[in-house]
Structures are given as C-alpha cells and as structure tokens.
Coordinates of C-alpha atoms in Angstrom, one line a residue:
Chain A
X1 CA -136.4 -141.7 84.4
X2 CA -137.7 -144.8 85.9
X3 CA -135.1 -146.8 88.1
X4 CA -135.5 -150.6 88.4
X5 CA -134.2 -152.9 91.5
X6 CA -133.4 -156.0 90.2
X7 CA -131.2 -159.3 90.2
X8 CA -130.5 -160.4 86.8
X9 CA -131.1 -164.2 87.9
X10 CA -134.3 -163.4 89.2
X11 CA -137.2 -164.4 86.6
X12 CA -139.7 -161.9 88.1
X13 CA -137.0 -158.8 87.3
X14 CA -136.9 -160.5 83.7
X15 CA -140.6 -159.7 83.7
X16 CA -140.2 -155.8 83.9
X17 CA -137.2 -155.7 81.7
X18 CA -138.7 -157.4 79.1
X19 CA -141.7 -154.9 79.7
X20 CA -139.6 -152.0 79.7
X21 CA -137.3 -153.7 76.4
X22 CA -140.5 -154.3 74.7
X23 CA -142.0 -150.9 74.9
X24 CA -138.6 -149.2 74.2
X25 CA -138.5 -147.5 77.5
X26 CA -135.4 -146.2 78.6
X27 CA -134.8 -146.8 82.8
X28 CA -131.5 -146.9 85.2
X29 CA -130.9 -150.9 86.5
X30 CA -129.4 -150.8 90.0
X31 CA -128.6 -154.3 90.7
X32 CA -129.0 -156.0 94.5
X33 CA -127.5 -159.5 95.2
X34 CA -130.4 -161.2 96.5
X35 CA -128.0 -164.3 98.1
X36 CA -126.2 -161.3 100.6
X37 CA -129.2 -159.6 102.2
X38 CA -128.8 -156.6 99.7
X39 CA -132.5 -156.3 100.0
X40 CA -132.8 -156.8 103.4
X41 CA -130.7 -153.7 104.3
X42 CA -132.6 -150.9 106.3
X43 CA -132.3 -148.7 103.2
X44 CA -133.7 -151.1 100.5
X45 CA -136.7 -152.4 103.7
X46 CA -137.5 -148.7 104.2
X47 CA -138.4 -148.7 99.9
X48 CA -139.9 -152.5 100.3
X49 CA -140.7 -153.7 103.5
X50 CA -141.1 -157.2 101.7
X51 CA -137.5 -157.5 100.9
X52 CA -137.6 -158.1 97.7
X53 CA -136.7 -157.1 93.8
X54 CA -138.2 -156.2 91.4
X55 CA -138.9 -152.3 93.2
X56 CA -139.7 -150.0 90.4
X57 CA -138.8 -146.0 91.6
X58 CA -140.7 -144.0 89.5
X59 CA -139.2 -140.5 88.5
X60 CA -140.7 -138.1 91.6
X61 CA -139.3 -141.0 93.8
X62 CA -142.1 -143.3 94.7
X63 CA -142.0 -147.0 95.3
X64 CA -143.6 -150.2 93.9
X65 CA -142.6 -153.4 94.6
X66 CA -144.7 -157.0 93.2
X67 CA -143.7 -157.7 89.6
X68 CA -147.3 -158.2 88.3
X69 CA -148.0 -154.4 90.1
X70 CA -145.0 -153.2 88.3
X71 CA -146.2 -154.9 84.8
X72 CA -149.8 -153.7 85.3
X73 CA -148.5 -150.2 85.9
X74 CA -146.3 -150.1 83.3
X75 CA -148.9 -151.2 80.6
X76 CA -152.0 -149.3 81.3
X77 CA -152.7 -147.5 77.9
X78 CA -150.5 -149.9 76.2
X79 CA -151.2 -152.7 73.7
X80 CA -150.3 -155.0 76.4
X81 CA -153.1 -154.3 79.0
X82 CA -156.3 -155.3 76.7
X83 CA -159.0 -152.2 76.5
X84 CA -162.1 -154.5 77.2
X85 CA -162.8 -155.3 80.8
X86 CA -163.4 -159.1 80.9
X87 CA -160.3 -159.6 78.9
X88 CA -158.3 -157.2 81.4
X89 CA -159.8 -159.1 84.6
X90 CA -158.4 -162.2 82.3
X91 CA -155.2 -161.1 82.3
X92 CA -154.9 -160.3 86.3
X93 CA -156.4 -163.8 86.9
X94 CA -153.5 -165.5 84.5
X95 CA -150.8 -163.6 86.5
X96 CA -152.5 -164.5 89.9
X97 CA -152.2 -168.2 88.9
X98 CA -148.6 -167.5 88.0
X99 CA -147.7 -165.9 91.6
X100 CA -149.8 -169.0 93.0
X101 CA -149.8 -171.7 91.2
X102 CA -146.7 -171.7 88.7
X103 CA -143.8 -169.7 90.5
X104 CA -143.8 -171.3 94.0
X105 CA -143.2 -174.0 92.2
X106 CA -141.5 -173.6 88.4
X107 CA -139.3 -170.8 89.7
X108 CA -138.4 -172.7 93.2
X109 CA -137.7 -175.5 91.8
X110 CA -134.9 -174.2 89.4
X111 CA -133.7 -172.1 92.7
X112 CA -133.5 -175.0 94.7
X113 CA -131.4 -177.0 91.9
X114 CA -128.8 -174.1 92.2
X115 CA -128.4 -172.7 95.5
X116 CA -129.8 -175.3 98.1
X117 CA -127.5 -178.7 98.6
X118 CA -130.4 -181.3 97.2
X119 CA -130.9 -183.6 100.5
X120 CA -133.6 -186.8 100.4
X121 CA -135.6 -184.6 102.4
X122 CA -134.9 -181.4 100.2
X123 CA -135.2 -184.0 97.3
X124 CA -138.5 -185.3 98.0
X125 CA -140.1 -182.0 98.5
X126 CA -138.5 -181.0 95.0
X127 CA -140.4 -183.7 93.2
X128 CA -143.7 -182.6 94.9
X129 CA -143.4 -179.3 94.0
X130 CA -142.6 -180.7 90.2
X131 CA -145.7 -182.4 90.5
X132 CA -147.7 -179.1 91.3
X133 CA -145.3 -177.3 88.7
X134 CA -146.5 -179.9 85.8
X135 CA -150.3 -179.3 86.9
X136 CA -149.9 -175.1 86.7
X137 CA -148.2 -176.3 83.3
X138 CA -150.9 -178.0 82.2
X139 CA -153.9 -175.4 82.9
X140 CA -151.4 -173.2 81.0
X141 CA -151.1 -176.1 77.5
X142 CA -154.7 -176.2 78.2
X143 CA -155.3 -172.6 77.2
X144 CA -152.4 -172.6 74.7
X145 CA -153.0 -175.5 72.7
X146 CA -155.9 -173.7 71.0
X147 CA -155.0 -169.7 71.0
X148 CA -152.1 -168.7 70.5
X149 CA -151.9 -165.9 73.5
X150 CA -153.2 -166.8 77.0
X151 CA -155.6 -163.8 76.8
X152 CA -157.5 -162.7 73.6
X153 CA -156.3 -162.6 69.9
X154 CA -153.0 -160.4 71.0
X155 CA -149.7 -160.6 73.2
X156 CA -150.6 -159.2 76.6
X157 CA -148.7 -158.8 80.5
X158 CA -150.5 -162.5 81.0
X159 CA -148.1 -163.9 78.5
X160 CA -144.7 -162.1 80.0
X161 CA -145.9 -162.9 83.5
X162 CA -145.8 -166.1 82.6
X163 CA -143.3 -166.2 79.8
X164 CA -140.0 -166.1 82.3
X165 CA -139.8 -168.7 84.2
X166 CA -141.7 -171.0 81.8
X167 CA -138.3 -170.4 79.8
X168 CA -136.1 -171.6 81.7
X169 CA -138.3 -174.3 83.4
X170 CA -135.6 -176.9 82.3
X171 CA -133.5 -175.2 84.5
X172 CA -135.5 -176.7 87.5
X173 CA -135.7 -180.3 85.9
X174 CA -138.9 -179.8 84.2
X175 CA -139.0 -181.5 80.4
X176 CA -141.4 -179.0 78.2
X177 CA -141.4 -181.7 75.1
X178 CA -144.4 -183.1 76.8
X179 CA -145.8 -179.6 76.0
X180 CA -146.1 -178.3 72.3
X181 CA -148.4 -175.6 72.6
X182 CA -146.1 -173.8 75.3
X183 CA -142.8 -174.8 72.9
X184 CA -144.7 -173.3 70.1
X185 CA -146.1 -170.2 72.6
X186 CA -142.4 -169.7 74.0
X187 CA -141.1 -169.3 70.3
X188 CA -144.3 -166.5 69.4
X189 CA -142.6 -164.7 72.3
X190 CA -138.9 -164.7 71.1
X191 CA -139.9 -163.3 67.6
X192 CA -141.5 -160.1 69.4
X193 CA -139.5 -156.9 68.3
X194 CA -138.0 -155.9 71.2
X195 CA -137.5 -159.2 72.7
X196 CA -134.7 -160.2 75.5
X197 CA -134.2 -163.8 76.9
X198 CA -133.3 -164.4 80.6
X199 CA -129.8 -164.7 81.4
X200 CA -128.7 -168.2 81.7
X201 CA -127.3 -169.0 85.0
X202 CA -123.9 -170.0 83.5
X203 CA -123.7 -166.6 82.1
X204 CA -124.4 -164.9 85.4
Chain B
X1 CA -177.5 -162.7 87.3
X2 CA -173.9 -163.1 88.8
X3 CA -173.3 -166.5 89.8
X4 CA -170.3 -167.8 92.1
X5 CA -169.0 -171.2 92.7
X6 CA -167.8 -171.3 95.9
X7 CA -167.0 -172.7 99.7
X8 CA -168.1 -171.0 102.6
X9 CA -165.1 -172.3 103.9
X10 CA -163.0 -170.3 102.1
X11 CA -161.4 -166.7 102.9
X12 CA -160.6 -166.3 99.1
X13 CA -163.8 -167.0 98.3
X14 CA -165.3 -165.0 101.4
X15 CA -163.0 -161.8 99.4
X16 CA -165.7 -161.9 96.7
X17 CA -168.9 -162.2 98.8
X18 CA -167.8 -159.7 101.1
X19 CA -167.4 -157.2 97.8
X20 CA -170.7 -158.2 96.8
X21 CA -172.2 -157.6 99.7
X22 CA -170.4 -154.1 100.2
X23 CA -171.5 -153.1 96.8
X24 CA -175.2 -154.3 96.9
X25 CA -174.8 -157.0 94.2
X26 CA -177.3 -159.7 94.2
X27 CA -176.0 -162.8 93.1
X28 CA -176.5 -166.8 92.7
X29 CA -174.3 -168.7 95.6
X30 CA -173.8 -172.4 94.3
X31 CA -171.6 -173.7 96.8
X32 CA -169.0 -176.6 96.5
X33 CA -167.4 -179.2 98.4
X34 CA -163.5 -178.9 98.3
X35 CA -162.8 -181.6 100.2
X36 CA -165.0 -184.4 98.0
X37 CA -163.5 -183.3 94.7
X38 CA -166.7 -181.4 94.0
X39 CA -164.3 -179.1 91.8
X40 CA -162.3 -181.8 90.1
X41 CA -165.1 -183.3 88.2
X42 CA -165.0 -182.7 84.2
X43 CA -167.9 -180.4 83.9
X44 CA -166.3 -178.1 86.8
X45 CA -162.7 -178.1 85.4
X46 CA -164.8 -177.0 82.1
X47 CA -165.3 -173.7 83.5
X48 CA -161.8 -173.6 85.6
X49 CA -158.9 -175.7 84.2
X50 CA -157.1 -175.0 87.5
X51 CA -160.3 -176.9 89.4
X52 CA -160.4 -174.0 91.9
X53 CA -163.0 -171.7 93.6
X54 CA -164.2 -169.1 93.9
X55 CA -165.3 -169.3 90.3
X56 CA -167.4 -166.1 88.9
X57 CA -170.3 -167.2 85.8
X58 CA -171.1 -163.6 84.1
X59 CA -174.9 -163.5 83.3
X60 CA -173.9 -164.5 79.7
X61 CA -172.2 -167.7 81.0
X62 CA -168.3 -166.2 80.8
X63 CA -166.8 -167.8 83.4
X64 CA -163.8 -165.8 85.6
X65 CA -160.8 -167.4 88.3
X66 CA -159.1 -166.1 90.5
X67 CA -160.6 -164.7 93.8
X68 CA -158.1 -161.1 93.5
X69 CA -159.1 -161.1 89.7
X70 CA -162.7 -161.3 90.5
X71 CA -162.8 -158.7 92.9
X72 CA -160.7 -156.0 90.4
X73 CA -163.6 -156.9 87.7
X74 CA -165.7 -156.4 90.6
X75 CA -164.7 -153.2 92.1
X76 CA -164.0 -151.6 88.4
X77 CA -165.4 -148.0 88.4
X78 CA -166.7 -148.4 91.9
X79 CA -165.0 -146.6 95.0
X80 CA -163.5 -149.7 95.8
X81 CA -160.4 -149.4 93.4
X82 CA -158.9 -146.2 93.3
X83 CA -158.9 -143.6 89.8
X84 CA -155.3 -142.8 90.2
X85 CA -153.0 -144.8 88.0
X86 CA -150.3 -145.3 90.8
X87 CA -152.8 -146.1 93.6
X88 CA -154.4 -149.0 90.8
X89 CA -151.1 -150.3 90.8
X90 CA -150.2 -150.3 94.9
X91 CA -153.7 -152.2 95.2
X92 CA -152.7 -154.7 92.9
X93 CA -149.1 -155.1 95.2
X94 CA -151.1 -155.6 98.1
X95 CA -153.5 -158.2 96.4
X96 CA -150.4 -160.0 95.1
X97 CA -148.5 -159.5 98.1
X98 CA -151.6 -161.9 99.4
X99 CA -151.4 -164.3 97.2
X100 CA -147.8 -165.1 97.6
X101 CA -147.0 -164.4 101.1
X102 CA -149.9 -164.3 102.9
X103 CA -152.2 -166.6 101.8
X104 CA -149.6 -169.8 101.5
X105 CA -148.9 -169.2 105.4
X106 CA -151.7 -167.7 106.8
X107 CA -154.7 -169.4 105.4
X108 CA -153.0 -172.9 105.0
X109 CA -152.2 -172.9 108.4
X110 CA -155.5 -172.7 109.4
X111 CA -156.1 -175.6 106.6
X112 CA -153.6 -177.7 108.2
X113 CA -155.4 -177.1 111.7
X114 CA -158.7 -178.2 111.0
X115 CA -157.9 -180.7 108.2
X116 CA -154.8 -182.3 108.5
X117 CA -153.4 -184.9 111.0
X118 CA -150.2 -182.6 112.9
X119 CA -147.6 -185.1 112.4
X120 CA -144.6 -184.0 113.8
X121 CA -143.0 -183.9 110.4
X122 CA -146.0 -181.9 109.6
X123 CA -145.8 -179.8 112.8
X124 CA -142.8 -178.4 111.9
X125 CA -143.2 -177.4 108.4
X126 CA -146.5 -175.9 110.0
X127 CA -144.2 -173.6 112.3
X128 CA -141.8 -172.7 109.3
X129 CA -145.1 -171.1 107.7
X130 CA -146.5 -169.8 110.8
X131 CA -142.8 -167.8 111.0
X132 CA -143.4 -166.3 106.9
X133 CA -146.8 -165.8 108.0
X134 CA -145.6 -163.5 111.0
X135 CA -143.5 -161.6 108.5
X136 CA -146.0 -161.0 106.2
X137 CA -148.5 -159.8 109.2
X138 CA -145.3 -157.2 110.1
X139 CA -145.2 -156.2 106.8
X140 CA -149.2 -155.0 107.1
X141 CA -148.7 -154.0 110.5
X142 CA -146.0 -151.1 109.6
X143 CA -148.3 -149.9 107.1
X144 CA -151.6 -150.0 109.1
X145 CA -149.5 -148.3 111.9
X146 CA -149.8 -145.0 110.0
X147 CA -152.8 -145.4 107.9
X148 CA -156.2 -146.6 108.2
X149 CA -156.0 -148.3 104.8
X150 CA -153.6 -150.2 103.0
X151 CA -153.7 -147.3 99.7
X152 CA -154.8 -144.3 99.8
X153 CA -157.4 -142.6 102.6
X154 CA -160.2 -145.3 101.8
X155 CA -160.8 -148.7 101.8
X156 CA -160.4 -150.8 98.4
X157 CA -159.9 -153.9 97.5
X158 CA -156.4 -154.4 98.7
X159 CA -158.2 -154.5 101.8
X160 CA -160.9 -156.7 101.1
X161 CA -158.4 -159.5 99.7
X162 CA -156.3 -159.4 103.2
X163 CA -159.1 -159.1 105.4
X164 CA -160.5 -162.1 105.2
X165 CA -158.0 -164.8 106.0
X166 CA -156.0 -161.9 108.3
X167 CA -159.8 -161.9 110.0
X168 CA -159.3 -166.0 111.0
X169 CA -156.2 -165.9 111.6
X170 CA -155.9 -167.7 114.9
X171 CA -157.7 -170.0 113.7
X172 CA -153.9 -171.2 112.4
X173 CA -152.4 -170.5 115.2
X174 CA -151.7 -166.6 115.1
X175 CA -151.8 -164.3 118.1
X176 CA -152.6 -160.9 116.6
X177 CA -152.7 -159.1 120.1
X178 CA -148.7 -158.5 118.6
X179 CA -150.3 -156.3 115.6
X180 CA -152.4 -153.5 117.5
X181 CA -152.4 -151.7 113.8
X182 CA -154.1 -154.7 112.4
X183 CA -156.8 -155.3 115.3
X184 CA -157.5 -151.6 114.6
X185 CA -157.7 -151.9 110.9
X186 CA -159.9 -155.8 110.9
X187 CA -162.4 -153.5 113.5
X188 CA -162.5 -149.9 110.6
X189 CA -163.3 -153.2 108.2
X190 CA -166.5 -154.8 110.0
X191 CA -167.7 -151.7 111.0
X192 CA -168.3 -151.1 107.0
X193 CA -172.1 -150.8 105.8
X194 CA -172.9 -154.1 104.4
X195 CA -169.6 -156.1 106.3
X196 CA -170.3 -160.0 105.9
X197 CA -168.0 -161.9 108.8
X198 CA -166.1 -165.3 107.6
X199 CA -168.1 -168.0 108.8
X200 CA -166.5 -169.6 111.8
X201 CA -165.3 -173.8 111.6
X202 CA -167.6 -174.6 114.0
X203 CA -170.7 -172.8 112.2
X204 CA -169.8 -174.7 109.0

C-alpha cells in the first residue's frame, strides 16, 4: 500500500489526497507537524533531504517527495494525465506556474496570516506578495474565463495543482469575487465524485 | 521550425537551448529584452498570459511556457527523460525542486547583483536568500556525492534544469569550492557532446 507524509493544513498534501480520493485509491496517512521540526528529524531528512511533506512511500519502500512529482506519478495512465503530448507538456507548465508563480505567494500569504505575528515590515511584504498573488490569479481567470478546465476539454492534475490553495485563497486575504471564472472553475471541482475540500484551519 | 522567445540572459531560458543543442535541434532564436518590457506588450502576453520567457512557438504556431515544461516536451522519447515510470517522476522532483528552491535564491541573487541597487534593506533580504540558496545547493550536493547524476546512471533533464543557474552561481554571491560533488557534476555536464556554456554578464 502506498503511505503518504502529510500535514493536513498543508495545501500541497491536499493535492495528493484529493488525487488519491479521486481515483479511489486506498493509502496509510502518517501525519508530521510541520511547526515542530517533525520533518526535519534525521529520520524523515534521510527519506527527504528537503524537509518537507508531501513524501509519498510507495509499497517496495521508495521515496518521492514534490507534490506536482507525486501528482504526476500518481496519474500516468489515468484520465487525469491527458494522452496527447502538447496537452501533457500543458499540464506540467500550469503546475510549474503554480510552484512559481501562485504558491509562494497565494499559499504564503494565508501562512503568514496564521502563524507569523503581522509586523509593518511583515505587513508590507504581505501586500506585495498579494500583489503578485492577484497577477498568478489573473493568468489563471485568463485561461478560465473561456474553458472550463485549465488544460483541454477534461479535468486534469493542472486543475488540482492548482485547485488547493486557490480554495482557500480568502484565507490569505485575497477576495475571489473579482474572479468568476475561478468561482465558477472552483465549484466544477467540488461536484467531482470523489471530491474532498481542504480542512479549514478552525477545524484543524 | 521550433522557435523560442528568449534572453540570453536567462539560466531558465539557457535550460532550453542547452537541450536543443544536446539533442541537435535546429531552431529560430528571437530574443527579448526583459528589462524594457519587451515581454509585457499585448501581442507578447498573447502568446504567454504570464509575460515570461522562455516561450516555445511549435512549427504550427502552438505556443508553450514554462522553461521545465519545455524541456519535458523536449526530451519526450529522447534519452534525456528516463522510460521508467518512477525515474519520470524523480526527474520531475528535481525540476520542481528548481523551481521553488533553487531558482528563487540562486538565480535571483545573481539578478539582484547585477540589476539592483544593494540597499541595505535589500542586502539583507539578499543574504536571507543566499542562506535557502545554500540549502538547496546541500540538498544537490548529498545526492551528487554518490552519483554522477541526479536520477538514474545518466544525465536527463533534471540535470539540465539545475545546471544552468547552479553553473553562475557566484555570480550571486556563492562559493561552490564548499560542494566538491557539485564542481564534479557542473564539469561531467560541459564535458557533454554539444554542451552550450551560459553566456557570462560581461559578454552580454
């Protein structure tokens, strides 16, 4: 069985889970507390030397850390990896924009607003990374305000890379109204069989 | 014909003509000025919403982002990205693994050097990058202390996509005589038939 390292706050380990929930397969969770070095531990460095969850451990023991690895692995010969080859270098380039473009910025911010005390210095660097946050929302509206998937006519790893963190994007003071085509995007994602949201932080 | 939008300038976009040159693929180089908002205008951000290069144009005018992206449509069914399914997926951990640790602190330092005024405000938040730009250079060094290649027993693309800001990275400010594995690795790389260096500052 596959094994998953993960923090349940952490909107790249919402990624794989919702991976994992949507293709029905089965995996043990083993969850580290990212805020007490739990990855940093000789043990969990000698599985990721990055320090950091998601780590999928596949059954004969072997290690992959990088959410967008983990989703890529996990969908090849799946409806969510497209067959064609343009579309599939599509899909990599939407989920390198989300490691570069969208999470240093949609999931700090929302990390910052509950775990860092919010100085004027911490403050002003929030809003600038708001301002690049709205621009990687943008490109994404862009795309999504005339197809209703970021990469061809179907749901694909593009849209859950991106999916996590857009949903809770409020959480990092971001206001999506000025956004329908991700609103209406966010809800085609929520009807999906299979479907699980993130955890809100007051539930964690 | 291929044709790429791109800086010479640029280590992501050095990735891509470094694979093309490795491969043998001729292509069209139309290069752009970062710095004068060459790709901001409306007929660029018409091809790439996210106004970055390098930017790939498919002989039938399909246009592709995303330097790491590029090179896996690149390198598909070419020795440079591995058959196995689990070794497809470690090269895409490495590539993202550039993307958001390496990249932000290794190759925007060198930015900041050459572009920026070093206020001190400015040369502080440049030594709090330089210090996640060590750690992500450790985190290459342990594995290029046992192997010759990031996956596998050859190169691939997860070696193209660090080499080329690892290559320059002094030029921000590192001192890789602490990363013997690395030195050893950056020389197996130019030794390659077909290697193409990053073009120095000073030749630019």
């Amino acid at each position: 069985m596959l094994t998953l390292y993960d923090n349940l706050e952490s909107g790249n380990g919402h990624k794989v889970r919702l991976l994992l929930s949507l293709l029905g397969t089965e995996y043990q969770l083993i969850e580290k507390d990212i805020h007490t070095g739990e990855t940093r531990t000789p043990e969990f460095l000698a599985m990721n030397p990055n320090g950091r969850i998601p780590l999928l451990v596949l059954a004969d023991g072997r290690h992959l850390p990088e959410s967008n690895a983990i989703l890529s692995y996990l969908a090849e010969g799946t409806a969510w990896m497209p067959d064609d080859r343009f579309e599939r270098a599509q899909v990599l380039s939407w989920m390198f924009f989300e490691q570069y473009n969208h999470e240093p910025n949609v999931a700090v911010a929302r990390f910052w607003c509950h775990h860092l005390e919010l100085t004027p210095e911490r403050l002003a660097a929030l809003e600038a990374k708001r301002e690049q946050g709205r621009k990687a929302l943008q490109v994404m509206e862009l795309q999504l305000s005339y197809s209703d998937w970021l990469v061809g006519s179907q749901p694909s790893i593009a849209d859950i890379a991106l999916y996590s963190y857009t949903s809770v994007a409020d959480e990092g003071g971001y206001d999506l109204a000025a956004y329908p085509g991700i609103k209406h995007w966010l809800a085609r994602m929520e009807s999906l069989s299979g479907f699980i949201p993130m955890v809100p932080f007051d539930a964690l």
